[in-house]
PDB file of C-alpha atoms in Angstrom:
ATOM      1  CA  UNK T  26      14.412  11.342  12.089  1.00 37.00           C
ATOM      2  CA  UNK T  27      12.171   9.749   9.444  1.00 43.00           C
ATOM      3  CA  UNK T  28       9.775   8.561  12.158  1.00 45.00           C
ATOM      4  CA  UNK T  29       9.434  12.151  13.424  1.00 46.00           C
ATOM      5  CA  UNK T  30       8.464  13.316   9.944  1.00 50.00           C
ATOM      6  CA  UNK T  31       5.790  10.618   9.734  1.00 52.00           C
ATOM      7  CA  UNK T  32       4.387  11.593  13.140  1.00 54.00           C
ATOM      8  CA  UNK T  33       4.353  15.215  12.064  1.00 87.00           C
ATOM      9  CA  UNK T  34       2.666  14.233   8.787  1.00 84.00           C
ATOM     10  CA  UNK T  35       0.046  12.313  10.730  1.00 83.00           C
ATOM     11  CA  UNK T  36      -0.568  15.291  13.013  1.00 89.00           C
ATOM     12  CA  UNK T  37      -0.838  17.609  10.020  1.00 88.00           C
ATOM     13  CA  UNK T  38      -3.173  15.147   8.303  1.00 88.00           C
ATOM     14  CA  UNK T  39      -5.461  15.085  11.350  1.00 88.00           C
ATOM     15  CA  UNK T  40      -5.500  18.893  11.355  1.00 90.00           C
ATOM     16  CA  UNK T  41      -6.301  18.903   7.620  1.00 90.00           C
ATOM     17  CA  UNK T  42      -9.201  16.511   8.245  1.00 89.00           C
ATOM     18  CA  UNK T  43     -10.547  19.069  10.724  1.00 89.00           C
ATOM     19  CA  UNK T  44     -10.334  21.803   8.081  1.00 90.00           C
ATOM     20  CA  UNK T  45      -7.057  23.463   9.090  1.00 90.00           C
ATOM     21  CA  UNK T  46      -5.944  25.327   5.948  1.00 92.00           C
ATOM     22  CA  UNK T  47      -2.512  26.149   7.403  1.00 93.00           C
ATOM     23  CA  UNK T  48      -1.829  22.450   7.981  1.00 91.00           C
ATOM     24  CA  UNK T  49      -2.793  21.772   4.366  1.00 92.00           C
ATOM     25  CA  UNK T  50      -0.520  24.591   3.161  1.00 92.00           C
ATOM     26  CA  UNK T  51       2.345  23.090   5.181  1.00 92.00           C
ATOM     27  CA  UNK T  52       1.792  19.669   3.594  1.00 92.00           C
ATOM     28  CA  UNK T  53       1.473  21.231   0.154  1.00 93.00           C
ATOM     29  CA  UNK T  54       4.749  23.150   0.496  1.00 92.00           C
ATOM     30  CA  UNK T  55       6.498  20.093   1.937  1.00 93.00           C
ATOM     31  CA  UNK T  56       5.487  17.664  -0.805  1.00 94.00           C
ATOM     32  CA  UNK T  57       4.889  19.787  -3.912  1.00 94.00           C
ATOM     33  CA  UNK T  58       8.535  19.908  -5.120  1.00 94.00           C
ATOM     34  CA  UNK T  59       9.124  16.194  -4.444  1.00 94.00           C
ATOM     35  CA  UNK T  60       5.863  15.173  -6.115  1.00 94.00           C
ATOM     36  CA  UNK T  61       6.599  17.333  -9.182  1.00 94.00           C
ATOM     37  CA  UNK T  62      10.056  15.780  -9.520  1.00 93.00           C
ATOM     38  CA  UNK T  63       8.504  12.321  -9.199  1.00 92.00           C
ATOM     39  CA  UNK T  64       5.778  13.083 -11.763  1.00 92.00           C
ATOM     40  CA  UNK T  65       8.449  14.241 -14.222  1.00 91.00           C
ATOM     41  CA  UNK T  66       9.579  10.606 -14.493  1.00 89.00           C
ATOM     42  CA  UNK T  67       6.254   9.807 -16.195  1.00 86.00           C
ATOM     43  CA  UNK T  68       5.098  13.009 -17.927  1.00 87.00           C
ATOM     44  CA  UNK T  69       6.511  16.384 -18.922  1.00 87.00           C
ATOM     45  CA  UNK T  70       7.058  18.996 -16.191  1.00 89.00           C
ATOM     46  CA  UNK T  71       3.968  21.104 -16.966  1.00 90.00           C
ATOM     47  CA  UNK T  72       1.660  18.087 -16.938  1.00 89.00           C
ATOM     48  CA  UNK T  73       3.388  16.896 -13.777  1.00 91.00           C
ATOM     49  CA  UNK T  74       2.789  20.201 -11.986  1.00 94.00           C
ATOM     50  CA  UNK T  75      -0.856  20.151 -13.025  1.00 93.00           C
ATOM     51  CA  UNK T  76      -1.277  16.563 -11.827  1.00 92.00           C
ATOM     52  CA  UNK T  77       0.328  17.325  -8.455  1.00 94.00           C
ATOM     53  CA  UNK T  78      -1.932  20.356  -8.025  1.00 94.00           C
ATOM     54  CA  UNK T  79      -4.972  18.251  -8.949  1.00 91.00           C
ATOM     55  CA  UNK T  80      -3.992  15.567  -6.425  1.00 92.00           C
ATOM     56  CA  UNK T  81      -3.507  18.138  -3.675  1.00 93.00           C
ATOM     57  CA  UNK T  82      -6.793  19.914  -4.477  1.00 92.00           C
ATOM     58  CA  UNK T  83      -8.591  16.566  -4.509  1.00 90.00           C
ATOM     59  CA  UNK T  84      -6.912  15.699  -1.200  1.00 89.00           C
ATOM     60  CA  UNK T  85      -8.191  18.952   0.358  1.00 90.00           C
ATOM     61  CA  UNK T  86     -11.695  18.714  -1.088  1.00 88.00           C
ATOM     62  CA  UNK T  87     -12.078  15.105   0.137  1.00 86.00           C
ATOM     63  CA  UNK T  88     -10.235  15.543   3.428  1.00 82.00           C
ATOM     64  CA  UNK T  89     -13.082  14.230   5.596  1.00 79.00           C
ATOM     65  CA  UNK T  90     -13.172  10.930   3.695  1.00 78.00           C
ATOM     66  CA  UNK T  91      -9.416  10.361   3.521  1.00 72.00           C
ATOM     67  CA  UNK T  92      -8.123   7.144   5.038  1.00 74.00           C
ATOM     68  CA  UNK T  93      -5.126   5.118   3.969  1.00 70.00           C
ATOM     69  CA  UNK T  94      -3.189   2.091   5.144  1.00 73.00           C
ATOM     70  CA  UNK T  95       0.218   3.547   4.392  1.00 76.00           C
ATOM     71  CA  UNK T  96       1.995   6.794   5.205  1.00 84.00           C
ATOM     72  CA  UNK T  97       0.678  10.083   3.879  1.00 86.00           C
ATOM     73  CA  UNK T  98       3.842  10.439   1.800  1.00 89.00           C
ATOM     74  CA  UNK T  99       3.324   7.037   0.132  1.00 89.00           C
ATOM     75  CA  UNK T 100      -0.344   7.835  -0.438  1.00 88.00           C
ATOM     76  CA  UNK T 101       0.476  11.122  -2.201  1.00 92.00           C
ATOM     77  CA  UNK T 102       3.220   9.580  -4.340  1.00 92.00           C
ATOM     78  CA  UNK T 103       0.960   6.692  -5.349  1.00 91.00           C
ATOM     79  CA  UNK T 104      -1.863   9.108  -6.234  1.00 90.00           C
ATOM     80  CA  UNK T 105       0.472  11.176  -8.414  1.00 93.00           C
ATOM     81  CA  UNK T 106       1.850   8.056 -10.118  1.00 91.00           C
ATOM     82  CA  UNK T 107      -1.638   6.737 -10.867  1.00 89.00           C
ATOM     83  CA  UNK T 108      -2.748  10.047 -12.384  1.00 89.00           C
ATOM     84  CA  UNK T 109       0.431  10.247 -14.466  1.00 88.00           C
ATOM     85  CA  UNK T 110      -0.169   6.740 -15.788  1.00 85.00           C
ATOM     86  CA  UNK T 111      -3.797   7.599 -16.546  1.00 84.00           C
ATOM     87  CA  UNK T 112      -2.690  10.658 -18.523  1.00 81.00           C
ATOM     88  CA  UNK T 113      -0.078   8.619 -20.380  1.00 80.00           C
ATOM     89  CA  UNK T 114      -2.687   5.965 -21.171  1.00 79.00           C
ATOM     90  CA  UNK T 115      -5.140   8.612 -22.444  1.00 78.00           C
ATOM     91  CA  UNK T 116      -2.477  10.085 -24.697  1.00 74.00           C
ATOM     92  CA  UNK T 117      -1.699   6.625 -26.089  1.00 78.00           C
ATOM     93  CA  UNK T 118      -5.401   5.985 -26.667  1.00 73.00           C
ATOM     94  CA  UNK T 119      -5.762   9.314 -28.463  1.00 73.00           C
ATOM     95  CA  UNK T 120      -2.813   8.449 -30.717  1.00 75.00           C
ATOM     96  CA  UNK T 121      -4.267   5.018 -31.472  1.00 75.00           C
ATOM     97  CA  UNK T 122      -7.643   6.538 -32.332  1.00 74.00           C
ATOM     98  CA  UNK T 123      -5.989   9.054 -34.654  1.00 73.00           C
ATOM     99  CA  UNK T 124      -3.928   6.313 -36.304  1.00 74.00           C
ATOM    100  CA  UNK T 125      -6.971   4.081 -36.857  1.00 72.00           C
ATOM    101  CA  UNK T 126      -8.937   6.987 -38.280  1.00 72.00           C
ATOM    102  CA  UNK T 127      -6.070   8.044 -40.522  1.00 71.00           C
ATOM    103  CA  UNK T 128      -5.771   4.538 -41.977  1.00 71.00           C
ATOM    104  CA  UNK T 129      -9.533   4.306 -42.448  1.00 65.00           C
ATOM    105  CA  UNK T 130      -9.718   7.763 -44.054  1.00 64.00           C
ATOM    106  CA  UNK T 131      -6.845   6.902 -46.398  1.00 66.00           C
ATOM    107  CA  UNK T 132      -8.770   3.860 -47.521  1.00 63.00           C
ATOM    108  CA  UNK T 133     -11.869   5.958 -48.185  1.00 60.00           C
ATOM    109  CA  UNK T 134     -10.184   8.963 -49.747  1.00 60.00           C
ATOM    110  CA  UNK T 135      -6.936   9.498 -51.565  1.00 54.00           C
ATOM    111  CA  UNK T 136      -5.985  12.634 -49.632  1.00 51.00           C
ATOM    112  CA  UNK T 137      -7.502  12.592 -46.133  1.00 50.00           C
ATOM    113  CA  UNK T 138      -7.934  15.932 -44.439  1.00 57.00           C
ATOM    114  CA  UNK T 139      -5.812  15.927 -41.287  1.00 57.00           C
ATOM    115  CA  UNK T 140      -8.123  18.395 -39.554  1.00 63.00           C
ATOM    116  CA  UNK T 141     -11.153  16.176 -40.085  1.00 65.00           C
ATOM    117  CA  UNK T 142      -9.254  13.254 -38.581  1.00 67.00           C
ATOM    118  CA  UNK T 143      -8.103  15.376 -35.638  1.00 73.00           C
ATOM    119  CA  UNK T 144     -11.609  16.761 -35.036  1.00 75.00           C
ATOM    120  CA  UNK T 145     -13.157  13.317 -35.225  1.00 76.00           C
ATOM    121  CA  UNK T 146     -10.500  11.868 -32.914  1.00 78.00           C
ATOM    122  CA  UNK T 147     -11.334  14.594 -30.401  1.00 82.00           C
ATOM    123  CA  UNK T 148     -15.045  13.775 -30.585  1.00 83.00           C
ATOM    124  CA  UNK T 149     -14.323  10.071 -30.120  1.00 82.00           C
ATOM    125  CA  UNK T 150     -12.018  10.702 -27.181  1.00 85.00           C
ATOM    126  CA  UNK T 151     -14.621  12.941 -25.532  1.00 87.00           C
ATOM    127  CA  UNK T 152     -17.345  10.340 -26.049  1.00 88.00           C
ATOM    128  CA  UNK T 153     -15.131   7.574 -24.639  1.00 88.00           C
ATOM    129  CA  UNK T 154     -14.184   9.672 -21.604  1.00 88.00           C
ATOM    130  CA  UNK T 155     -17.892  10.296 -20.901  1.00 90.00           C
ATOM    131  CA  UNK T 156     -18.620   6.569 -20.644  1.00 91.00           C
ATOM    132  CA  UNK T 157     -19.230   5.192 -17.154  1.00 91.00           C
ATOM    133  CA  UNK T 158     -15.822   4.243 -15.784  1.00 89.00           C
ATOM    134  CA  UNK T 159     -16.366   0.467 -15.740  1.00 90.00           C
ATOM    135  CA  UNK T 160     -17.692   0.499 -19.335  1.00 91.00           C
ATOM    136  CA  UNK T 161     -14.812   2.697 -20.486  1.00 89.00           C
ATOM    137  CA  UNK T 162     -12.191   0.513 -18.830  1.00 90.00           C
ATOM    138  CA  UNK T 163     -13.518  -2.683 -20.415  1.00 92.00           C
ATOM    139  CA  UNK T 164     -13.896  -0.984 -23.825  1.00 90.00           C
ATOM    140  CA  UNK T 165     -10.380   0.500 -23.788  1.00 87.00           C
ATOM    141  CA  UNK T 166      -8.748  -2.751 -22.692  1.00 89.00           C
ATOM    142  CA  UNK T 167     -10.507  -4.610 -25.516  1.00 89.00           C
ATOM    143  CA  UNK T 168     -10.244  -2.086 -28.337  1.00 84.00           C
ATOM    144  CA  UNK T 169      -6.948  -0.363 -27.592  1.00 82.00           C
ATOM    145  CA  UNK T 170      -4.923  -2.950 -25.690  1.00 81.00           C
ATOM    146  CA  UNK T 171      -6.214  -5.914 -27.710  1.00 83.00           C
ATOM    147  CA  UNK T 172      -7.208  -7.917 -24.631  1.00 87.00           C
ATOM    148  CA  UNK T 173      -9.798 -10.682 -24.929  1.00 90.00           C
ATOM    149  CA  UNK T 174     -12.940 -10.688 -22.807  1.00 92.00           C
ATOM    150  CA  UNK T 175     -11.456 -13.506 -20.713  1.00 92.00           C
ATOM    151  CA  UNK T 176      -8.222 -11.574 -20.132  1.00 91.00           C
ATOM    152  CA  UNK T 177     -10.147  -8.462 -19.129  1.00 91.00           C
ATOM    153  CA  UNK T 178     -12.432 -10.489 -16.849  1.00 91.00           C
ATOM    154  CA  UNK T 179      -9.403 -12.023 -15.139  1.00 91.00           C
ATOM    155  CA  UNK T 180      -7.711  -8.639 -14.734  1.00 88.00           C
ATOM    156  CA  UNK T 181     -10.824  -6.983 -13.297  1.00 88.00           C
ATOM    157  CA  UNK T 182     -11.989  -9.964 -11.259  1.00 90.00           C
ATOM    158  CA  UNK T 183     -15.380 -10.337 -12.952  1.00 92.00           C
ATOM    159  CA  UNK T 184     -16.959 -12.825 -15.343  1.00 92.00           C
ATOM    160  CA  UNK T 185     -16.461 -12.672 -19.133  1.00 92.00           C
ATOM    161  CA  UNK T 186     -20.235 -12.190 -19.486  1.00 94.00           C
ATOM    162  CA  UNK T 187     -19.969  -9.042 -17.358  1.00 94.00           C
ATOM    163  CA  UNK T 188     -17.216  -7.763 -19.642  1.00 93.00           C
ATOM    164  CA  UNK T 189     -19.332  -8.578 -22.705  1.00 93.00           C
ATOM    165  CA  UNK T 190     -22.241  -6.633 -21.206  1.00 94.00           C
ATOM    166  CA  UNK T 191     -20.058  -3.618 -20.339  1.00 93.00           C
ATOM    167  CA  UNK T 192     -18.511  -3.483 -23.808  1.00 92.00           C
ATOM    168  CA  UNK T 193     -21.901  -3.850 -25.502  1.00 92.00           C
ATOM    169  CA  UNK T 194     -23.300  -1.028 -23.358  1.00 94.00           C
ATOM    170  CA  UNK T 195     -20.254   1.128 -24.137  1.00 91.00           C
ATOM    171  CA  UNK T 196     -20.760   0.504 -27.862  1.00 88.00           C
ATOM    172  CA  UNK T 197     -24.446   1.352 -27.594  1.00 91.00           C
ATOM    173  CA  UNK T 198     -23.641   4.669 -25.895  1.00 91.00           C
ATOM    174  CA  UNK T 199     -20.842   5.477 -28.355  1.00 86.00           C
ATOM    175  CA  UNK T 200     -23.010   4.669 -31.373  1.00 86.00           C
ATOM    176  CA  UNK T 201     -25.630   7.060 -30.058  1.00 87.00           C
ATOM    177  CA  UNK T 202     -23.087   9.796 -29.222  1.00 85.00           C
ATOM    178  CA  UNK T 203     -21.272   9.477 -32.561  1.00 82.00           C
ATOM    179  CA  UNK T 204     -24.166   8.525 -34.852  1.00 81.00           C
ATOM    180  CA  UNK T 205     -23.252  11.241 -37.379  1.00 77.00           C
ATOM    181  CA  UNK T 206     -19.851   9.615 -37.896  1.00 71.00           C
ATOM    182  CA  UNK T 207     -20.779   5.916 -37.922  1.00 68.00           C
ATOM    183  CA  UNK T 208     -19.695   5.210 -41.514  1.00 63.00           C
ATOM    184  CA  UNK T 209     -16.176   6.414 -40.674  1.00 60.00           C
ATOM    185  CA  UNK T 210     -16.089   4.606 -37.351  1.00 60.00           C
ATOM    186  CA  UNK T 211     -16.956   1.089 -38.444  1.00 57.00           C
ATOM    187  CA  UNK T 212     -13.386  -0.098 -37.931  1.00 52.00           C
ATOM    188  CA  UNK T 213     -13.194   1.382 -34.434  1.00 52.00           C
ATOM    189  CA  UNK T 214     -16.316  -0.408 -33.248  1.00 52.00           C
ATOM    190  CA  UNK T 215     -15.431  -3.786 -34.739  1.00 52.00           C
ATOM    191  CA  UNK T 216     -14.177  -6.046 -31.940  1.00 52.00           C
ATOM    192  CA  UNK T 217     -10.444  -6.661 -32.018  1.00 49.00           C
ATOM    193  CA  UNK T 218     -10.727  -9.931 -30.147  1.00 48.00           C
ATOM    194  CA  UNK T 219     -13.985 -11.566 -29.188  1.00 49.00           C
ATOM    195  CA  UNK T 220     -14.349 -13.927 -26.247  1.00 47.00           C
TER     196      UNK T 220
END
């Protein structure tokens, strides 16, 4: 029975690639509840629903380019998992930024204004998210996951010098984007662990 479902999925996928909206709707209705339940293991239900919808919309919009080595079902589940983990990671990064800013503000002022910290954290998060993906990944691994350049290089399969370059470029962009806030951000831009 499982094999029949896979064949049917493959037939539906081929129809989707040719622009068949009904085939897409069939796949959406088939997998939406399962994908939402799966996403709920990683994020809350509302975020999970939004992620599943985003994955399915992305799947439809990029249907001509879609290829995968596994079954369609595995591909969709893996896509949902990856987006859930990305969201979780972003939320952790946001919390770390807010915590660092709070500590820094407390050192500067006796009674830090929570709204200033929250506003600044939002500006930092936006600036970080606007970085080119490879710069952002290297920067986040170094600053927020305390990985050394060598560890990052090993993880990403590049040289430590490449990581150094990407982090330096990320810092250059962030300094420009956040120049009004540089005195408050000195601790954020100080390397956690050099090479």
